[in-house]
Coordinates of C-alpha atoms and ligand atoms in Angstrom, one line a residue:
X13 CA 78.0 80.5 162.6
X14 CA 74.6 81.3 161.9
X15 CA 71.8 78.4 162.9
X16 CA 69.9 76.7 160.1
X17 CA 66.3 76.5 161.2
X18 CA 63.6 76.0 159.6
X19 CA 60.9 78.6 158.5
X20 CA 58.1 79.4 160.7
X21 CA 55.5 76.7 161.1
X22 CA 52.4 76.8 159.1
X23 CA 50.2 77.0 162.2
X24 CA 52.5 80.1 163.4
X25 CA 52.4 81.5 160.2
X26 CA 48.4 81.1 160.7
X27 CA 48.2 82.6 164.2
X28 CA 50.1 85.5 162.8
X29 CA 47.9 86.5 159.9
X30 CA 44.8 86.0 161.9
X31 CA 45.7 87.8 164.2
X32 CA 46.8 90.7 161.9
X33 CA 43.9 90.9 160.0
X34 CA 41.8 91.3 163.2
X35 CA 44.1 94.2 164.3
X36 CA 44.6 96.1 161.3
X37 CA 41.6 98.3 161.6
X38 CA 42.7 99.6 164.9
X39 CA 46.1 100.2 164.7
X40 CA 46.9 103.7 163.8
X41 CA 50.2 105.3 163.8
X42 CA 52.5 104.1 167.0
X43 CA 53.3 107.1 169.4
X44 CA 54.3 105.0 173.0
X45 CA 57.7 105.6 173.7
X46 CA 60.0 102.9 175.2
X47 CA 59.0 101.7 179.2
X48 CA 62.8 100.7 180.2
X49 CA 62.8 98.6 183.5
X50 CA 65.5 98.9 186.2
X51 CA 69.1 97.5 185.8
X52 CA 69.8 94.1 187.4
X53 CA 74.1 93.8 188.1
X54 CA 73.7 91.2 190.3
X55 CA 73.1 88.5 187.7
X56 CA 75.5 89.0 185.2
X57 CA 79.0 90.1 184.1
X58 CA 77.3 90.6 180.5
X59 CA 77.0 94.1 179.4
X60 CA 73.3 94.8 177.9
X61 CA 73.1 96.2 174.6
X62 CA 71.0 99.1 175.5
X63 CA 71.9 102.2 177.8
X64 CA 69.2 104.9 178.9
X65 CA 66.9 106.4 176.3
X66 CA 66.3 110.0 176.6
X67 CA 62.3 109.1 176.2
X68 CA 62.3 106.4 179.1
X69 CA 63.6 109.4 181.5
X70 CA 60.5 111.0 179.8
X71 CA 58.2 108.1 181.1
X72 CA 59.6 107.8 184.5
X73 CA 61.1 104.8 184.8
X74 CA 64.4 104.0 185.7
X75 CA 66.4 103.7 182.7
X76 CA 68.7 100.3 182.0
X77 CA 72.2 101.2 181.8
X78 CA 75.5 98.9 181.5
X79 CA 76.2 97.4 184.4
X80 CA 79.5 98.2 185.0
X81 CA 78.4 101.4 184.9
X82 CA 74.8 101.4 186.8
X83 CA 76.5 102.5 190.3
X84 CA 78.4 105.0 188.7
X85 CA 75.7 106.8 187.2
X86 CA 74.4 107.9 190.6
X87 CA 77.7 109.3 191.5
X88 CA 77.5 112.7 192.5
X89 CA 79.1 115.4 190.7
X90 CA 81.8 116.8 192.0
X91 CA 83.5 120.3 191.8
X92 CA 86.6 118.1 189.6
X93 CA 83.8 116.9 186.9
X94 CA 82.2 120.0 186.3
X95 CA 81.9 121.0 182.6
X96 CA 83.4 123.7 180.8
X97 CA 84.4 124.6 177.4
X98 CA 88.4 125.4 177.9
X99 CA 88.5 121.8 179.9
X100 CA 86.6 120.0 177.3
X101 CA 89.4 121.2 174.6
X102 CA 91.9 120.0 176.9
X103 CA 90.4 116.6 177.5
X104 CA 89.7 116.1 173.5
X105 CA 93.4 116.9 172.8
X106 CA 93.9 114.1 175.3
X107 CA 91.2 112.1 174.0
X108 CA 92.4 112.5 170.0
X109 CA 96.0 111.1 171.1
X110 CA 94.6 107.9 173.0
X111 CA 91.7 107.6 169.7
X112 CA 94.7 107.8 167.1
X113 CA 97.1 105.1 169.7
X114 CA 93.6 103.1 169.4
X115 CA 94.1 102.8 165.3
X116 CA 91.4 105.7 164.1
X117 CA 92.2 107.7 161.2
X118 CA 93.5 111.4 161.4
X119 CA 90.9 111.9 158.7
X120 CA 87.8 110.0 160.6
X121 CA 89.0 112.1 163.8
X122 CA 89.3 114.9 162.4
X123 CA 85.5 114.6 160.4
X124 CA 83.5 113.8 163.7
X125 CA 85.0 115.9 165.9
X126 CA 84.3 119.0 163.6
X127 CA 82.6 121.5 165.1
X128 CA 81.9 118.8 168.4
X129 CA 80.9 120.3 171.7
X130 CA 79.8 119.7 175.5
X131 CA 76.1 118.8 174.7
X132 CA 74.2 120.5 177.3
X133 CA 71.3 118.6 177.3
X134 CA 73.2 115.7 177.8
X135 CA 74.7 117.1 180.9
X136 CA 71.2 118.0 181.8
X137 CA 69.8 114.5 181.3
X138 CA 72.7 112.7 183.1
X139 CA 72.0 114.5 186.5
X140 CA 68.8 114.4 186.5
X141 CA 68.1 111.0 186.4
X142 CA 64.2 110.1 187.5
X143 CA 64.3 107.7 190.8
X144 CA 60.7 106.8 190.5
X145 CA 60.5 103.2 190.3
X146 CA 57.1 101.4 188.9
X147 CA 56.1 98.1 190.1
X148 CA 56.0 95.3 187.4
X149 CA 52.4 95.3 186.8
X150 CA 52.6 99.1 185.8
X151 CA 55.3 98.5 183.7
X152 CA 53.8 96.2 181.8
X153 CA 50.2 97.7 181.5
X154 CA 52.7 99.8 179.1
X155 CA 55.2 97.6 177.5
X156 CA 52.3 94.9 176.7
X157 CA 49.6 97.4 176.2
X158 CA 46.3 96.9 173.4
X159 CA 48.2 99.5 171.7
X160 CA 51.9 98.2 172.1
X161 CA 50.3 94.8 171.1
X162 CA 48.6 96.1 168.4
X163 CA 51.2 98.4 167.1
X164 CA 53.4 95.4 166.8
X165 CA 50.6 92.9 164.8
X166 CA 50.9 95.8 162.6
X167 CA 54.7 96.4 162.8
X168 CA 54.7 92.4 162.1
X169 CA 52.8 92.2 159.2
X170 CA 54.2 95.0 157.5
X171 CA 57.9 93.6 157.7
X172 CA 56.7 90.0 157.7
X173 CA 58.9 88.9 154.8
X174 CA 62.1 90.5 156.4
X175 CA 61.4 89.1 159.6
X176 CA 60.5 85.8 158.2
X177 CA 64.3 85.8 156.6
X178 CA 65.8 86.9 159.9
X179 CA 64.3 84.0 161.7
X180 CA 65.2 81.7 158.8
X181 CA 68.7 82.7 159.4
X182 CA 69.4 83.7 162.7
X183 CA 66.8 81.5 164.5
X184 CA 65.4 84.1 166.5
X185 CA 61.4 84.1 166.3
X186 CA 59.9 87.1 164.4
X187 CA 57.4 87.8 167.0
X188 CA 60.4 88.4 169.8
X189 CA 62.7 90.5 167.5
X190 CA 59.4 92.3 167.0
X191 CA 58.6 92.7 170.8
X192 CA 62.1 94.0 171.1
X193 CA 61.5 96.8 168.4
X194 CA 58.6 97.8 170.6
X195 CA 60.2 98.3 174.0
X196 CA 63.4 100.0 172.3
X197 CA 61.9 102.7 170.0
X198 CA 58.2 102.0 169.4
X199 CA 58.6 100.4 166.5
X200 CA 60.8 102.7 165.2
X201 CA 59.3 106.0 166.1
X202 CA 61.6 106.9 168.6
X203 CA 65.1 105.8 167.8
X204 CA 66.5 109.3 169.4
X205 CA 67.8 112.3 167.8
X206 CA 71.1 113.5 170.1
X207 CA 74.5 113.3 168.1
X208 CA 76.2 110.3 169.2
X209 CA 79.7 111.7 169.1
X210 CA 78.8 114.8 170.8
X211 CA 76.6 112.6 173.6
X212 CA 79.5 109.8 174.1
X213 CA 82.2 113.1 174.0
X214 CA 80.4 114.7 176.1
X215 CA 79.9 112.0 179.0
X216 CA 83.5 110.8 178.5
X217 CA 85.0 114.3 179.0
X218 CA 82.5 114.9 181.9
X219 CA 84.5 112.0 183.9
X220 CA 82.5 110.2 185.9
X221 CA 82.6 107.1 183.2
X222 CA 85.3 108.4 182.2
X223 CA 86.8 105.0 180.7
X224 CA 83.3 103.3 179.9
X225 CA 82.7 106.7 177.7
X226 CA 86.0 106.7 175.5
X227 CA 85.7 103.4 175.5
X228 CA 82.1 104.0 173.1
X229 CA 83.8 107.0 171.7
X230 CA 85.9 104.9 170.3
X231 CA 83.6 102.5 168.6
X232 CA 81.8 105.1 167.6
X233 CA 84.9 106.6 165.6
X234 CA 85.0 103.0 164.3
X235 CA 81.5 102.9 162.9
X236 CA 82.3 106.3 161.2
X237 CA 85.5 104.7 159.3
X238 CA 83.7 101.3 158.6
X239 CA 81.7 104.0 156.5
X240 CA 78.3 102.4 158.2
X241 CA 76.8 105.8 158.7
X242 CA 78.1 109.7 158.6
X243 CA 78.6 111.6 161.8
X244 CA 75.6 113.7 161.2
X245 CA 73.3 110.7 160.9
X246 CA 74.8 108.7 163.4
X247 CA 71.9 110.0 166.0
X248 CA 70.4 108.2 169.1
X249 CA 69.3 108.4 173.1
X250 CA 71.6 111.1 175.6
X251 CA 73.6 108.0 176.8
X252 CA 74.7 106.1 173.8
X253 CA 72.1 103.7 172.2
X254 CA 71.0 103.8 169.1
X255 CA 68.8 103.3 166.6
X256 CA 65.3 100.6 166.2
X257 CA 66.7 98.4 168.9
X258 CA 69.1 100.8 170.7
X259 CA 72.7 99.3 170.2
X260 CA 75.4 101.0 172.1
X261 CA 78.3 101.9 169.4
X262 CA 80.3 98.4 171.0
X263 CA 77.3 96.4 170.8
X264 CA 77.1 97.1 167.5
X265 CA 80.6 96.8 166.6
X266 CA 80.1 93.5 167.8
X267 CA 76.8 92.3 166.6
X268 CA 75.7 94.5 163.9
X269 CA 74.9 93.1 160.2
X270 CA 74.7 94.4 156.6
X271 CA 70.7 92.3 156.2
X272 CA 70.1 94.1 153.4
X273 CA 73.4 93.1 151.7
X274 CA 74.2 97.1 150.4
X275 CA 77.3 97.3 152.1
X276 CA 76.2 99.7 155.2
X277 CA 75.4 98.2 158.9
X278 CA 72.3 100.5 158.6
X279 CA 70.4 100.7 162.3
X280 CA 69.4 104.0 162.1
X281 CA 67.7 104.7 158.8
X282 CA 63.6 104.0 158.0
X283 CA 64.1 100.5 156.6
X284 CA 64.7 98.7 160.2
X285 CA 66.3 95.2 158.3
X286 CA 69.4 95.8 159.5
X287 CA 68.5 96.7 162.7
X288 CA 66.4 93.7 163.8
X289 CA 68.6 91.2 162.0
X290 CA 71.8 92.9 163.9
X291 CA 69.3 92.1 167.4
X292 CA 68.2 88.7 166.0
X293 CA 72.0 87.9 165.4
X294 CA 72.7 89.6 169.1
X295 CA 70.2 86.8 170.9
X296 CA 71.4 84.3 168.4
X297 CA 75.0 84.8 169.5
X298 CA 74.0 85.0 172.9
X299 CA 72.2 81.2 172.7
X300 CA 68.7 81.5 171.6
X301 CA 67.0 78.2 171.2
X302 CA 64.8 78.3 168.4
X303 CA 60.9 76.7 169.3
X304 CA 62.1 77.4 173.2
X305 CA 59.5 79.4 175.1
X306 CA 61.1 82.7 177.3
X307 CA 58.5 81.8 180.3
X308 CA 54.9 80.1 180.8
X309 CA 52.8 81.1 182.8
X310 CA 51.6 78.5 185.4
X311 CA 49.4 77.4 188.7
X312 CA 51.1 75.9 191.9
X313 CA 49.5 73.6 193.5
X314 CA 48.2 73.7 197.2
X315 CA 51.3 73.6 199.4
X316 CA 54.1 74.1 196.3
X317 CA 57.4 74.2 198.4
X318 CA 58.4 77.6 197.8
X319 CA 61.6 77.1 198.7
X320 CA 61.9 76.2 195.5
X321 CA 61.0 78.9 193.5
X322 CA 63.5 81.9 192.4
X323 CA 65.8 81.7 188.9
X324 CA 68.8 80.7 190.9
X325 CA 67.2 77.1 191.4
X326 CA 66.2 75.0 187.9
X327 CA 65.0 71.7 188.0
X328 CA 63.6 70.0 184.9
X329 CA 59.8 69.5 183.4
X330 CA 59.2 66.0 185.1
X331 CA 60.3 67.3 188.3
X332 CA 57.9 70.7 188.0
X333 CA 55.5 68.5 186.8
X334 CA 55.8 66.0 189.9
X335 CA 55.1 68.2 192.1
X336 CA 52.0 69.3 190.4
X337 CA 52.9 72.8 188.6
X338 CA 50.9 72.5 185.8
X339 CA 50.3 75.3 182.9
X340 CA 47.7 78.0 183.5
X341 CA 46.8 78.0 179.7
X342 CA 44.7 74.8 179.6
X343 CA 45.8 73.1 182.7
X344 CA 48.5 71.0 181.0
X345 CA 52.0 69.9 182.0
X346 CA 55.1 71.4 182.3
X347 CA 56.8 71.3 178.7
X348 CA 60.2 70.0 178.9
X349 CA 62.5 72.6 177.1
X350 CA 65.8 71.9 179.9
X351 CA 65.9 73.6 183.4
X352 CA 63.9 75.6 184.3
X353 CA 62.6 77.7 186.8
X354 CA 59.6 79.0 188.7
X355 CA 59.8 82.5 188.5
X356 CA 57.3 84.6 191.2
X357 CA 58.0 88.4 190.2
X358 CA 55.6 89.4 193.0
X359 CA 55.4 86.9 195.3
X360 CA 53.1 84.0 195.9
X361 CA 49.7 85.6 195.3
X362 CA 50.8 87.2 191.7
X363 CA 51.4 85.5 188.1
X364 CA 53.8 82.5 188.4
X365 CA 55.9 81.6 185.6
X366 CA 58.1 78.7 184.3
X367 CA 60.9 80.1 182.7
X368 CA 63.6 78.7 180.5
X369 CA 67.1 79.6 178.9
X370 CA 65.8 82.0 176.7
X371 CA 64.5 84.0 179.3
X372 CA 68.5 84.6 180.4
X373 CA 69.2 85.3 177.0
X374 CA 66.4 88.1 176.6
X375 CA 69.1 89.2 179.8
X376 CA 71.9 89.7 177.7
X377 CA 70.0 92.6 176.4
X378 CA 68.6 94.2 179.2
X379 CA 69.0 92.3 182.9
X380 CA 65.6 93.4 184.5
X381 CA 63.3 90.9 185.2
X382 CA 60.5 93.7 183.9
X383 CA 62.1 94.4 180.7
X384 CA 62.5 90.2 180.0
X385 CA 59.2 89.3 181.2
X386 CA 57.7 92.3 179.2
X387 CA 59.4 91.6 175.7
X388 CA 58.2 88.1 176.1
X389 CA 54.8 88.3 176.9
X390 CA 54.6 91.1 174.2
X391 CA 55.7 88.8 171.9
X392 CA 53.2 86.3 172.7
X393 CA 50.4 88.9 172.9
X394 CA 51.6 89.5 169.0
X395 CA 51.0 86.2 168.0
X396 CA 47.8 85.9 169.5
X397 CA 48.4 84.6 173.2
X398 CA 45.8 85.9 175.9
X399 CA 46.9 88.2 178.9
X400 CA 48.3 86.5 182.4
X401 CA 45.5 84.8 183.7
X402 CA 47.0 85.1 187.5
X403 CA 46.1 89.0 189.3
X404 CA 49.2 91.6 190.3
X405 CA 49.0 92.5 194.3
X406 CA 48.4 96.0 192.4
X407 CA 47.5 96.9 196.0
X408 CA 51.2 97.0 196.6
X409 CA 53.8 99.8 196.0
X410 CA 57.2 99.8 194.3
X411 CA 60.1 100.3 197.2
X412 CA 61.8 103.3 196.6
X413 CA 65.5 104.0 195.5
X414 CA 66.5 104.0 199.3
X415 CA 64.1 102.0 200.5
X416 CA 65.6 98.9 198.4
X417 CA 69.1 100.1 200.1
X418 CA 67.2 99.7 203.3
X419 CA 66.1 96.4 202.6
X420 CA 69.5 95.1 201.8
X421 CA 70.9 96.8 205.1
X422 CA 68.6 95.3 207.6
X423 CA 68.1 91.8 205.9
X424 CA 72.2 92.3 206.1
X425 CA 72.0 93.0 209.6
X426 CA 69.5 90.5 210.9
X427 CA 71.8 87.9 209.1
X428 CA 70.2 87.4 205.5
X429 CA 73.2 88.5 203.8
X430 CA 72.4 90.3 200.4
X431 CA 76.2 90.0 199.8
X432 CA 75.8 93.4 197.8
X433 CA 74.0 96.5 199.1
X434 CA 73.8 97.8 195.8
X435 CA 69.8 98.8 195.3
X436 CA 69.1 96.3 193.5
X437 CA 66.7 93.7 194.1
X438 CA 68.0 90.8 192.0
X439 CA 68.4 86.7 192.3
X440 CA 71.2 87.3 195.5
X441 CA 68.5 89.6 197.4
X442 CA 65.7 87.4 196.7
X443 CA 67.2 84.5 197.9
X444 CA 68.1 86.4 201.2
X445 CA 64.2 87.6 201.6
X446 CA 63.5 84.0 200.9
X447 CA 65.7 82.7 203.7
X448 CA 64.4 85.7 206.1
X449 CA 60.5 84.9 205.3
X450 CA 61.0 80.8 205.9
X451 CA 62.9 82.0 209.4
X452 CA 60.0 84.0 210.2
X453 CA 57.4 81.1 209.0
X454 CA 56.2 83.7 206.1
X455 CA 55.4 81.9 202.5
X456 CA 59.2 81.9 201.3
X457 CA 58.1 83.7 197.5
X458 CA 61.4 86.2 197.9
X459 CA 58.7 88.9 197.5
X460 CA 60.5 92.1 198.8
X461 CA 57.6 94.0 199.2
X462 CA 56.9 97.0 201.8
X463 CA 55.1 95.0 204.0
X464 CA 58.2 92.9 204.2
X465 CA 60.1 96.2 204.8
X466 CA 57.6 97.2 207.7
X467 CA 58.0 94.0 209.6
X468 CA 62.0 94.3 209.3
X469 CA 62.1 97.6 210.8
X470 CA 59.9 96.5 213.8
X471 CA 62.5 93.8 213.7
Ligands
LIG62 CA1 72.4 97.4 154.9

């Protein structure tokens, strides 16, 4: 059931116009495509809406993906997954038996797969996904960028009556749907052009998903008969998402809404209302709490046990505020908005941050630390908040694809178990580093940085 809230408070409302009216001047026409941080899978069994976008491979970074799937995706191809036309046929017989057994029309069947093929460039994207990993404070000199920011004012101000309804209904803050708008597709510029039934064919027949790929297919053939879109228009990234906020055809299935009330789910089209009410009602049905900051940014105090710090350990305000966290806006204390947690994404001499619920709810939709912390301090940027007052080690590189392996492996080894040597630096490893540093009478901030690498190796 949708949340009753009420509208946005006058002094919001304020901040928001303000702040447009300073930007307008600047902002010309957005071209920054979408920075997508790295999958987390250790956190959660929750599927993110978005998969890679064909323009984040473009930007380097590693794109998010399901995480069912993430492991996968780095499978090599083998001799038994290679593509070819005859095989495709073969596989799409296969395919249109299981689709019809699954309830699709002979008639919506027949209409998208007219004239479908193996998508080369899909193939071509899928194996040659980047490795290059950024560090956080690259990532979001882009995703929270002078532009990105004031892209968005702009993007705000232009929608603010649709947005203002969407909150009103779904209880999702304008300025956040409008952050997520930004990391997805720029606001709308890049919302990908690949056929979506010959990308999700494609992948499917090309078997290394095999089961997560018809499994899409298969919405996507139920999208077509809802009569939401046509299979021509029914365009988005290589892998899947789609649209201004990058729904994979399930996610929308199960989250998408007709906001402007003509009958289609419309995500992909110019006016983006359906699209950002569809991701206002995703967060919504994922737990959003309306007035509920993501994350604050914050000082420790001299001596701050940080034991205590990491997103797997919440406490609430009064305790944070005990033992002297205090805000770095203003100096004041600790709001109390239920648990929460002091988040250090690198380490103890970068930006600390309180976060909250929402901040796992932002998860839902893409897992990465990056990606949260990024939507939600764009957010606040849009609305007029200042940048982190706290530096970035920016001294410090990004491990490497293999290096993070590594660091699993030999924390593993010396008895820090990671319980996963899967890549990925997430709550599990962090609390394993944290362990390792306190052994070793380092600050305990779970920082797994390369110096941290360097001293395991010498062991
Ligand atoms: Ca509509």
């Amino acid at each position: 059931m949708d949340k009753k809230v009420p509208g946005m408070s006058i002094s919001r409302l304020f901040l928001l116009v303000v702040g447009m009216v300073a930007f307008a001047t600047t902002v010309a026409a957005n071209t920054v495509i979408s920075p997508r941080p790295l999958p987390r899978p250790e956190l959660h069994g929750v599927a993110p809406v978005a998969a890679p976008s064909d323009l984040a491979v473009a930007v380097s970074l590693r794109p998010a993906m399901r995480v069912a799937t993430a492991a996968l995706m780095r499978a090599p191809v083998s001799a038994a997954n290679r593509v070819d036309a005859a095989g495709f046929q073969d596989w799409l017989r296969g395919f249109t038996v299981r689709a019809r057994d699954a309830g699709i029309g002979r008639a919506t069947i027949a209409r998208a797969f007219d004239g479908v093929s193996v998508n080369a460039r899909v193939v071509e994207r899928d194996r040659n996904q980047s490795e290059f990993t950024r560090t956080l404070w690259d990532y979001l000199d882009s995703a929270a960028s002078d532009t990105r920011v004031a892209s968005g004012r702009s993007a705000l101000r232009d929608h603010l009556e649709t947005l203002a309804a969407i909150e009103r209904r779904y209880g999702v803050e304008a300025e956040v749907i409008t952050a997520i708008w930004g990391l997805e597709s720029a606001y709308g510029a890049v919302r990908g052009s690949v056929p979506i039934i010959d990308a999700m064919a494609t992948l499917a027949y090309e078997g290394r998903r095999r089961a997560f790929f018809e499994a899409e297919l298969i919405a996507a053939l139920r999208i077509l008969e809802a009569g939401d879109i046509g299979p021509d228009e029914m365009q988005g990234s290589w892998a899947g998402a789609m649209g201004h906020t990058q729904f994979m055809p399930t996610s929308f299935l199960a989250h998408a809404v007709d906001f402007t009330g003509d009958g289609r789910r419309d995500i992909w089209g110019d006016d983006p209302a359906d699209a950002l009410a569809s991701t206002a009602r995703y967060l919504s049905q994922n737990g959003w709490t309306h007035g509920q900051p993501w994350g604050l940014e914050v000082t420790l105090p001299a001596g701050f046990d940080f034991t205590q710090s990491g997103e797997r350990i919440r406490h609430d305000a009064a305790y944070w505020n005990r033992m002297g966290v205090r805000l770095a806006d203003g100096g004041g204390p600790v709001p109390d908005h239920g648990p929460a947690s002091i988040l250090l994404p690198a380490g103890h001499t970068g930006v600390a941050l309180v976060i909250y619920d929402n901040f796992r709810v932002i998860e839902t939709y893409n897992p990465a630390d990056a990606y949260v912390i990024g939507v939600g301090h764009l957010a606040d940027r849009i609305v007029g908040g200042s940048t982190f007052r706290g530096g970035w080690p920016r001294d410090d590189r990004a491990l490497t694809h293999e290096e993070r392996f590594e660091l699993q492996r030999r924390l593993t080894a010396a008895g820090f178990s990671t319980e996963r040597i899967d890549g990925i630096i997430g709550p599990l490893t962090i609390r394993a580093v944290q362990d390792y540093q306190a052994a070793e009478g380092l600050v305990p901030d779970g920082y797994a940085s390369a110096a941290l690498l360097r001293r395991l190796r010498r062991g």
